Every structure is written in structure tokens, then in C-alpha cells.
Amino acid sequence: MQENRISRWYFGGVSSSAAACLTHPLDLIKVHLQTQQEVRVRMIGMTVNVVRREGYLALYSGLSASLCRQMTYSLSRFAIYETIRDKMNRKNQGFIPFYQKVLLGAFGGFAGGFIGTPADLVNGVRKLFSGATVASTRGALVSVGQLSCYDQSKQLVLATGYLTDNILTHFLASVFAGGCATVLCQPLDVVKTRLMNSKLEYGGVFHCLTETAKLGPKAFYKGLVPAAIRLIPHTVFTFVFLEQLRQHFGAVAVT
């Protein structure tokens, strides 16, 4: 009999919130860059402008909303993904295949994206679920990149026999997962940010897509570097915290 520990359903929300506290300034700068109509300043210049105009504390503006989002969106997608995955692993007496992880990650991310939409908005109650389709689709893509790819890359690393289930393995797997998530969701992330910060200038998702396309293909990858700089560390911190919570406080599963 081997005793293993599995995550509790709320660990994903807690670990994502802790990671958000560390990466929030990068997320704020990313949004500022994506909402430029034309590329005028880069990441460092935008950071300097924000600090000059509003002070250093401005880099943490909206942190409470970010934490609310992590405790809705991230908690939901992690809870759905990990709970169902663990049950399927026990039923199969082994790891589920990658395609099932992708489908499960997409489902959990889509549901979490919808649940977390109100916490993602800044324009009032009337637009509570404005852009919910985009937010849910984005949640599905980023969850496939993060959850499914993290699981698979960790499994492959452990299968080599060179590394054990330790923090180095978690770091390597989460860096890969963060990169996958960035590449998958960046174009939609740009559209989502424009929609949620719009003042009714867009008639819908398709209109926003066409208007963004008029700025050129690069417009869909505006803020790619800060997005990667923000999302990869956030992914790393999330999974490092999550694995530590699992190893020290997780539910005991005897196999």
C-alpha cells in the first residue's frame, strides 16, 4: 500500500491568489499595453509612465478584483479539473491519456471563465456578463495550456527517472505549461481585454476582431512579451504553491 496525497478542491484558488499577489503589477502593465490603439510605448516605458502619474502603489491597483477573480475563475477550473482527473485516474488505475486531459482542461477552463467573468469587469453591474463567451473560451485555452500541459510535462519528466516529484520538477513543468498557455490564449486575450474595456464602440466579438485585424496581424500579439513575463511566473508560482499545499496538506489517497 502506497500513501499519496491529492489536492483538495480549493487549493487551486488559494495557490493562484498567492501567485497573483506576486505578479499583479505585470498583469496591470499588460492590460495598459493591450489597450493602446497604436503601439506608442513598450513595457518599461509604460511602467515608468504609470509610476510617474500615479505612484508605485498604482501598480497594485485592482488587486482586490484580481484576488476575487482567482477565487472564482481559478478555484473553479482547478476544482473541476483536479477532482475529475483524480477520480478518473483511480478508476483507470493509472494516468489518463493526454487528449482526455485536454478535454477536461478545456471544460474546466470554460466553466471557470464563465463563473469568473463578473470579477473580470470594471464597467459596472449592467455589463456583468459582457464578454462571457470570450472569457470562457479564453479560460478553456489557458487551462489547456496550464493544467493539461503541466500534468503531461510533469508525467513525462518523472517517467525519465532522472528527477523525482520535487520542486525542480514542478518548476520545469510549470515553465513549459506557462509558455503553452501564453501562445494559445494571447490573440483571444487581446480581444477579451479590448471588449471588457470598451465603451460600447464594439458591436460584438466579431466586430472587435475585425477592428483589431485592421491594425495588422501584430495587433493580436500586442503585449506578448509582458503577457509571457506575467503568465509564466504566475503559472510557476501557482503550481509550486499548489504542489506544496498538496504535499503537506493534501487529502490522503491510499493506492
Coordinates of C-alpha atoms in Angstrom, one line a residue:
M1 CA 0.0 0.0 0.0
Q2 CA 1.4 3.4 -1.0
E3 CA 0.2 6.6 0.5
N4 CA -0.2 9.5 -1.8
R5 CA -1.6 13.0 -1.3
I6 CA -4.0 14.7 -3.7
S7 CA -5.1 18.3 -3.8
R8 CA -8.2 19.5 -2.0
W9 CA -10.7 21.2 -4.2
Y10 CA -9.9 24.8 -3.0
F11 CA -6.1 24.5 -3.3
G12 CA -6.1 25.9 -6.8
G13 CA -7.8 29.1 -5.8
V14 CA -5.5 29.6 -2.8
S15 CA -2.3 29.0 -4.8
S16 CA -3.5 31.2 -7.7
S17 CA -4.3 34.0 -5.3
A18 CA -0.8 33.8 -3.7
A19 CA 0.7 33.9 -7.2
A20 CA -1.5 36.9 -8.2
C21 CA -0.1 38.9 -5.3
L22 CA 3.4 38.5 -6.7
T23 CA 2.6 39.0 -10.4
H24 CA -0.2 41.7 -10.3
P25 CA 2.0 44.6 -11.4
L26 CA 2.9 42.7 -14.6
D27 CA -0.7 42.0 -15.3
L28 CA -1.6 45.6 -14.9
I29 CA 1.1 46.8 -17.3
K30 CA 0.0 44.1 -19.8
V31 CA -3.6 45.5 -19.8
H32 CA -2.3 49.0 -20.4
L33 CA -0.2 47.9 -23.3
Q34 CA -3.0 45.9 -24.9
T35 CA -5.5 48.8 -24.7
Q36 CA -3.3 51.1 -26.7
Q37 CA -4.8 51.9 -30.1
E38 CA -1.3 52.2 -31.5
V39 CA 2.0 51.0 -30.2
R40 CA 3.5 54.1 -28.6
V41 CA 5.4 52.8 -25.6
R42 CA 6.8 49.4 -24.6
M43 CA 6.7 47.6 -21.3
I44 CA 9.4 49.5 -19.4
G45 CA 8.1 52.9 -20.7
M46 CA 4.6 52.0 -19.7
T47 CA 5.7 51.0 -16.2
V48 CA 7.6 54.3 -15.8
N49 CA 4.6 56.3 -17.1
V50 CA 2.2 54.6 -14.6
V51 CA 4.6 55.2 -11.6
R52 CA 5.2 58.8 -12.6
R53 CA 1.5 59.6 -13.0
E54 CA 0.1 57.7 -10.0
G55 CA 2.9 56.4 -7.8
Y56 CA 4.2 53.0 -7.0
L57 CA 1.0 51.8 -5.3
A58 CA -0.7 52.2 -8.7
L59 CA 1.0 49.0 -9.8
Y60 CA -1.3 47.2 -7.3
S61 CA -4.4 49.0 -8.4
G62 CA -7.2 46.4 -8.7
L63 CA -5.5 43.7 -6.7
S64 CA -8.7 43.0 -4.7
A65 CA -10.6 42.4 -8.0
S66 CA -7.7 40.1 -9.1
L67 CA -7.9 38.1 -6.0
C68 CA -11.7 37.8 -6.4
R69 CA -11.2 36.5 -9.9
Q70 CA -8.7 33.9 -8.7
M71 CA -11.1 32.7 -6.0
T72 CA -13.8 32.3 -8.6
Y73 CA -12.3 31.6 -12.0
S74 CA -9.1 29.7 -10.9
L75 CA -10.7 28.0 -8.0
S76 CA -13.5 26.7 -10.2
R77 CA -11.3 25.4 -13.1
F78 CA -8.7 23.8 -10.8
A79 CA -11.5 22.2 -8.7
I80 CA -13.3 20.8 -11.7
Y81 CA -10.1 19.6 -13.4
E82 CA -8.3 18.0 -10.5
T83 CA -11.4 16.4 -8.9
I84 CA -12.5 14.7 -12.1
R85 CA -8.9 13.8 -13.1
D86 CA -8.2 12.2 -9.7
K87 CA -11.4 10.1 -9.9
M88 CA -10.6 9.0 -13.5
N89 CA -7.0 8.2 -12.5
R90 CA -8.3 6.0 -9.7
K91 CA -10.8 4.3 -11.9
N92 CA -8.2 3.6 -14.6
Q93 CA -5.6 2.7 -12.0
G94 CA -3.2 4.9 -13.8
F95 CA -2.8 8.3 -15.6
I96 CA -5.5 9.3 -18.1
P97 CA -4.3 10.0 -21.7
F98 CA -3.3 13.5 -22.8
Y99 CA -6.3 14.0 -25.0
Q100 CA -8.6 13.4 -22.0
K101 CA -6.6 16.0 -20.0
V102 CA -7.0 18.5 -22.8
L103 CA -10.8 17.9 -23.0
L104 CA -11.0 18.1 -19.2
G105 CA -8.9 21.2 -19.0
A106 CA -11.0 22.9 -21.7
F107 CA -14.2 22.0 -19.9
G108 CA -12.9 23.2 -16.5
G109 CA -11.5 26.4 -18.0
F110 CA -14.7 27.2 -19.9
A111 CA -16.8 26.8 -16.8
G112 CA -14.3 28.7 -14.7
G113 CA -14.1 31.5 -17.3
F114 CA -17.9 32.0 -17.2
I115 CA -18.0 31.9 -13.4
G116 CA -15.2 34.4 -13.1
T117 CA -16.5 36.9 -15.7
P118 CA -18.1 39.4 -13.2
A119 CA -14.8 39.7 -11.3
D120 CA -13.0 40.4 -14.5
L121 CA -15.1 43.5 -15.4
V122 CA -14.6 47.2 -14.3
N123 CA -17.6 48.8 -16.1
G124 CA -20.5 48.1 -13.6
V125 CA -23.3 45.7 -13.0
R126 CA -25.1 46.2 -16.3
K127 CA -22.2 44.6 -18.1
L128 CA -21.8 41.8 -15.5
F129 CA -21.6 39.0 -18.1
S130 CA -20.5 41.1 -21.1
G131 CA -17.8 39.2 -23.0
A132 CA -18.6 36.0 -21.1
T133 CA -18.2 33.9 -24.3
V134 CA -14.7 35.3 -24.9
A135 CA -13.8 35.0 -21.2
S136 CA -14.9 31.4 -21.1
T137 CA -13.2 30.5 -24.4
R138 CA -10.0 32.1 -23.1
G139 CA -10.4 30.3 -19.9
A140 CA -10.6 27.0 -21.8
L141 CA -7.4 27.8 -23.8
V142 CA -5.3 28.9 -20.9
S143 CA -6.5 25.9 -18.9
V144 CA -5.4 23.5 -21.6
G145 CA -2.1 25.3 -21.7
Q146 CA -1.6 25.4 -17.9
L147 CA -3.4 22.4 -16.4
S148 CA -3.2 19.8 -19.2
C149 CA 0.3 20.6 -20.3
Y150 CA 1.6 20.8 -16.8
D151 CA 0.2 17.4 -15.9
Q152 CA 1.6 15.9 -19.1
S153 CA 5.0 17.5 -18.9
K154 CA 5.3 16.6 -15.2
Q155 CA 4.4 13.0 -16.0
L156 CA 7.0 12.9 -18.8
V157 CA 9.7 14.4 -16.6
L158 CA 9.0 11.8 -13.8
A159 CA 9.0 9.0 -16.4
T160 CA 12.6 9.7 -17.3
G161 CA 13.7 8.6 -13.8
Y162 CA 16.2 11.5 -13.6
L163 CA 14.0 13.7 -11.4
T164 CA 11.6 13.0 -8.5
D165 CA 8.4 14.7 -7.5
N166 CA 10.2 17.7 -6.2
I167 CA 10.3 21.5 -6.7
L168 CA 12.7 21.3 -9.6
T169 CA 10.3 19.0 -11.5
H170 CA 7.4 21.4 -10.6
F171 CA 9.4 24.4 -11.9
L172 CA 10.3 22.8 -15.2
A173 CA 6.8 21.5 -15.9
S174 CA 5.2 24.8 -15.0
V175 CA 7.6 26.9 -17.2
F176 CA 6.6 24.7 -20.1
A177 CA 2.9 25.0 -19.2
G178 CA 3.1 28.8 -18.9
G179 CA 4.7 29.1 -22.3
C180 CA 2.0 26.9 -23.9
A181 CA -0.8 28.9 -22.2
T182 CA 0.7 32.2 -23.4
V183 CA 0.9 31.1 -27.1
L184 CA -2.6 29.6 -27.0
C185 CA -4.5 32.4 -25.5
Q186 CA -2.7 35.6 -26.5
P187 CA -4.8 36.6 -29.6
L188 CA -8.0 36.0 -27.7
D189 CA -6.7 37.7 -24.6
V190 CA -6.1 40.9 -26.7
V191 CA -9.7 40.7 -27.9
K192 CA -11.1 40.0 -24.5
T193 CA -9.2 42.9 -22.9
R194 CA -10.5 45.3 -25.6
L195 CA -14.1 44.2 -25.2
M196 CA -14.0 44.4 -21.4
N197 CA -12.5 47.9 -21.5
S198 CA -14.7 49.2 -24.3
K199 CA -17.2 52.0 -24.1
L200 CA -19.7 50.3 -26.5
E201 CA -17.5 51.1 -29.5
Y202 CA -17.6 47.4 -30.5
G203 CA -20.8 45.7 -31.7
G204 CA -19.6 42.3 -30.5
V205 CA -16.8 39.8 -30.7
F206 CA -16.7 39.7 -34.5
H207 CA -16.6 43.5 -34.7
C208 CA -13.8 43.7 -32.2
L209 CA -11.9 41.0 -34.2
T210 CA -12.2 42.9 -37.5
E211 CA -11.3 46.2 -35.9
T212 CA -8.2 44.7 -34.3
A213 CA -7.3 43.0 -37.6
K214 CA -7.3 46.4 -39.3
L215 CA -4.3 47.3 -37.2
G216 CA -2.3 44.3 -38.6
P217 CA -1.5 40.8 -37.5
K218 CA 0.9 42.0 -34.9
A219 CA -2.1 43.7 -33.1
F220 CA -3.3 40.2 -31.9
Y221 CA 0.1 39.7 -30.2
K222 CA 0.4 43.2 -28.7
G223 CA 1.8 42.8 -25.3
L224 CA 3.1 39.3 -26.0
V225 CA 6.3 39.8 -24.0
P226 CA 4.7 41.2 -20.9
A227 CA 2.0 38.6 -21.2
A228 CA 4.6 35.9 -21.2
I229 CA 6.6 37.6 -18.4
R230 CA 3.4 37.8 -16.4
L231 CA 1.8 34.4 -17.2
I232 CA 4.8 32.2 -17.0
P233 CA 5.9 33.4 -13.5
H234 CA 2.2 33.3 -12.4
T235 CA 2.0 29.7 -13.7
V236 CA 5.2 28.7 -11.9
F237 CA 4.2 30.3 -8.6
T238 CA 0.7 28.8 -8.8
F239 CA 2.0 25.2 -9.3
V240 CA 4.8 25.5 -6.9
F241 CA 2.4 26.7 -4.2
L242 CA -0.2 24.1 -5.3
E243 CA 2.3 21.2 -5.1
Q244 CA 3.5 22.4 -1.6
L245 CA -0.1 22.5 -0.4
R246 CA -0.7 19.1 -1.8
Q247 CA 2.4 17.5 -0.3
H248 CA 1.9 19.0 3.1
F249 CA -1.9 19.4 3.5
G250 CA -3.5 17.3 0.7
A251 CA -6.0 14.6 1.2
V252 CA -4.5 11.1 1.8
A253 CA -5.2 8.6 -1.0
V254 CA -4.1 5.1 -0.5
T255 CA -3.1 3.2 -3.7

